[in-house]
PDB file of C-alpha atoms in Angstrom:
ATOM      1  CA  MET A   6      20.856   3.343  39.302  1.00  0.00           C
ATOM      2  CA  LYS A   7      19.118   0.249  40.643  1.00  0.00           C
ATOM      3  CA  ARG A   8      21.426   0.083  43.646  1.00  0.00           C
ATOM      4  CA  PRO A   9      20.235   2.465  46.403  1.00  0.00           C
ATOM      5  CA  ALA A  10      23.767   3.501  47.376  1.00  0.00           C
ATOM      6  CA  VAL A  11      24.646   4.463  43.795  1.00  0.00           C
ATOM      7  CA  LYS A  12      21.411   6.380  43.369  1.00  0.00           C
ATOM      8  CA  ALA A  13      21.978   8.250  46.656  1.00  0.00           C
ATOM      9  CA  GLU A  14      25.509   9.237  45.628  1.00  0.00           C
ATOM     10  CA  VAL A  15      24.358  10.517  42.230  1.00  0.00           C
ATOM     11  CA  GLU A  16      21.624  12.560  43.900  1.00  0.00           C
ATOM     12  CA  ARG A  17      24.135  13.999  46.404  1.00  0.00           C
ATOM     13  CA  ILE A  18      26.479  15.086  43.620  1.00  0.00           C
ATOM     14  CA  ASP A  19      23.584  16.640  41.697  1.00  0.00           C
ATOM     15  CA  ARG A  20      22.556  18.676  44.753  1.00  0.00           C
ATOM     16  CA  GLU A  21      26.102  19.903  45.376  1.00  0.00           C
ATOM     17  CA  GLU A  22      26.580  20.997  41.767  1.00  0.00           C
ATOM     18  CA  SER A  23      23.201  22.728  41.818  1.00  0.00           C
ATOM     19  CA  VAL A  24      24.277  24.723  44.874  1.00  0.00           C
ATOM     20  CA  LEU A  25      27.526  25.682  43.145  1.00  0.00           C
ATOM     21  CA  LEU A  26      25.702  26.765  39.986  1.00  0.00           C
ATOM     22  CA  ASP A  27      23.266  28.850  42.037  1.00  0.00           C
ATOM     23  CA  ALA A  28      26.179  30.540  43.832  1.00  0.00           C
ATOM     24  CA  LEU A  29      28.007  31.295  40.569  1.00  0.00           C
ATOM     25  CA  LEU A  30      24.919  32.696  38.874  1.00  0.00           C
ATOM     26  CA  LYS A  31      24.137  34.796  41.943  1.00  0.00           C
ATOM     27  CA  ALA A  32      27.682  36.211  41.937  1.00  0.00           C
ATOM     28  CA  ARG A  33      27.444  37.042  38.222  1.00  0.00           C
ATOM     29  CA  ASN A  34      24.027  38.654  38.614  1.00  0.00           C
ATOM     30  CA  GLU A  35      25.102  40.662  41.670  1.00  0.00           C
ATOM     31  CA  ALA A  36      28.078  41.927  39.672  1.00  0.00           C
ATOM     32  CA  GLY A  37      25.736  42.843  36.812  1.00  0.00           C
ATOM     33  CA  LEU A  38      27.854  40.914  34.321  1.00  0.00           C
ATOM     34  CA  THR A  39      26.982  39.004  31.192  1.00  0.00           C
ATOM     35  CA  GLN A  40      28.605  35.687  30.390  1.00  0.00           C
ATOM     36  CA  ALA A  41      30.753  37.487  27.816  1.00  0.00           C
ATOM     37  CA  GLU A  42      31.946  40.009  30.403  1.00  0.00           C
ATOM     38  CA  VAL A  43      32.830  37.257  32.868  1.00  0.00           C
ATOM     39  CA  ALA A  44      34.698  35.435  30.098  1.00  0.00           C
ATOM     40  CA  GLU A  45      36.678  38.547  29.212  1.00  0.00           C
ATOM     41  CA  ARG A  46      37.673  39.057  32.844  1.00  0.00           C
ATOM     42  CA  MET A  47      38.664  35.384  33.058  1.00  0.00           C
ATOM     43  CA  GLY A  48      40.808  35.697  29.947  1.00  0.00           C
ATOM     44  CA  THR A  49      38.670  33.304  27.933  1.00  0.00           C
ATOM     45  CA  GLN A  50      35.835  33.340  25.416  1.00  0.00           C
ATOM     46  CA  ALA A  51      32.098  33.527  26.165  1.00  0.00           C
ATOM     47  CA  PRO A  52      31.399  29.958  24.969  1.00  0.00           C
ATOM     48  CA  ALA A  53      33.687  28.674  27.752  1.00  0.00           C
ATOM     49  CA  VAL A  54      31.537  30.379  30.383  1.00  0.00           C
ATOM     50  CA  VAL A  55      28.385  29.077  28.714  1.00  0.00           C
ATOM     51  CA  ARG A  56      29.834  25.537  28.814  1.00  0.00           C
ATOM     52  CA  LEU A  57      30.841  25.957  32.462  1.00  0.00           C
ATOM     53  CA  GLU A  58      27.378  27.047  33.541  1.00  0.00           C
ATOM     54  CA  ARG A  59      25.667  24.421  31.362  1.00  0.00           C
ATOM     55  CA  SER A  60      27.920  21.639  32.637  1.00  0.00           C
ATOM     56  CA  LEU A  61      26.903  22.409  36.204  1.00  0.00           C
ATOM     57  CA  ALA A  62      23.243  22.568  35.214  1.00  0.00           C
ATOM     58  CA  THR A  63      23.381  19.173  33.540  1.00  0.00           C
ATOM     59  CA  GLY A  64      25.825  17.541  35.967  1.00  0.00           C
ATOM     60  CA  LYS A  65      27.904  16.215  33.074  1.00  0.00           C
ATOM     61  CA  HIS A  66      31.143  17.861  34.132  1.00  0.00           C
ATOM     62  CA  SER A  67      32.625  19.254  37.317  1.00  0.00           C
ATOM     63  CA  PRO A  68      34.854  22.293  36.808  1.00  0.00           C
ATOM     64  CA  SER A  69      38.220  22.516  38.485  1.00  0.00           C
ATOM     65  CA  ILE A  70      38.634  24.642  41.583  1.00  0.00           C
ATOM     66  CA  ALA A  71      40.974  26.874  39.568  1.00  0.00           C
ATOM     67  CA  THR A  72      38.235  27.528  37.008  1.00  0.00           C
ATOM     68  CA  VAL A  73      35.642  28.258  39.682  1.00  0.00           C
ATOM     69  CA  ARG A  74      38.131  30.578  41.402  1.00  0.00           C
ATOM     70  CA  LYS A  75      38.678  32.520  38.144  1.00  0.00           C
ATOM     71  CA  TYR A  76      34.935  32.805  37.556  1.00  0.00           C
ATOM     72  CA  VAL A  77      34.276  34.021  41.088  1.00  0.00           C
ATOM     73  CA  LYS A  78      37.161  36.495  40.958  1.00  0.00           C
ATOM     74  CA  ALA A  79      35.848  37.829  37.647  1.00  0.00           C
ATOM     75  CA  CYS A  80      32.609  38.577  39.495  1.00  0.00           C
ATOM     76  CA  GLY A  81      34.464  40.467  42.225  1.00  0.00           C
ATOM     77  CA  LYS A  82      34.041  37.737  44.825  1.00  0.00           C
ATOM     78  CA  ASN A  83      36.346  35.380  46.707  1.00  0.00           C
ATOM     79  CA  LEU A  84      36.110  31.597  46.699  1.00  0.00           C
ATOM     80  CA  VAL A  85      35.879  30.122  50.183  1.00  0.00           C
ATOM     81  CA  LEU A  86      36.028  26.330  50.493  1.00  0.00           C
ATOM     82  CA  GLN A  87      34.853  24.580  53.608  1.00  0.00           C
ATOM     83  CA  VAL A  88      35.155  20.965  54.608  1.00  0.00           C
ATOM     84  CA  ALA A  89      32.488  19.954  57.093  1.00  0.00           C
TER      85      ALA A  89
END
């Protein structure tokens, strides 16, 4: 993290994952769902949803687009990706 370019890239990734986590939590809250209910709709167990949300909060793992799509669909939303 001593190199400015490396530090900047890590900070960029952290910001992007924070935005994704905020969007997922907002979708779950708007749907009025618990983590267990989202998990059931995704066809998985509650600990998997807990790990997904925690991994985004800590930045230790980036979920696949397929996993994010399942989560969002479970919340009654659609995933829209945009390249800018």
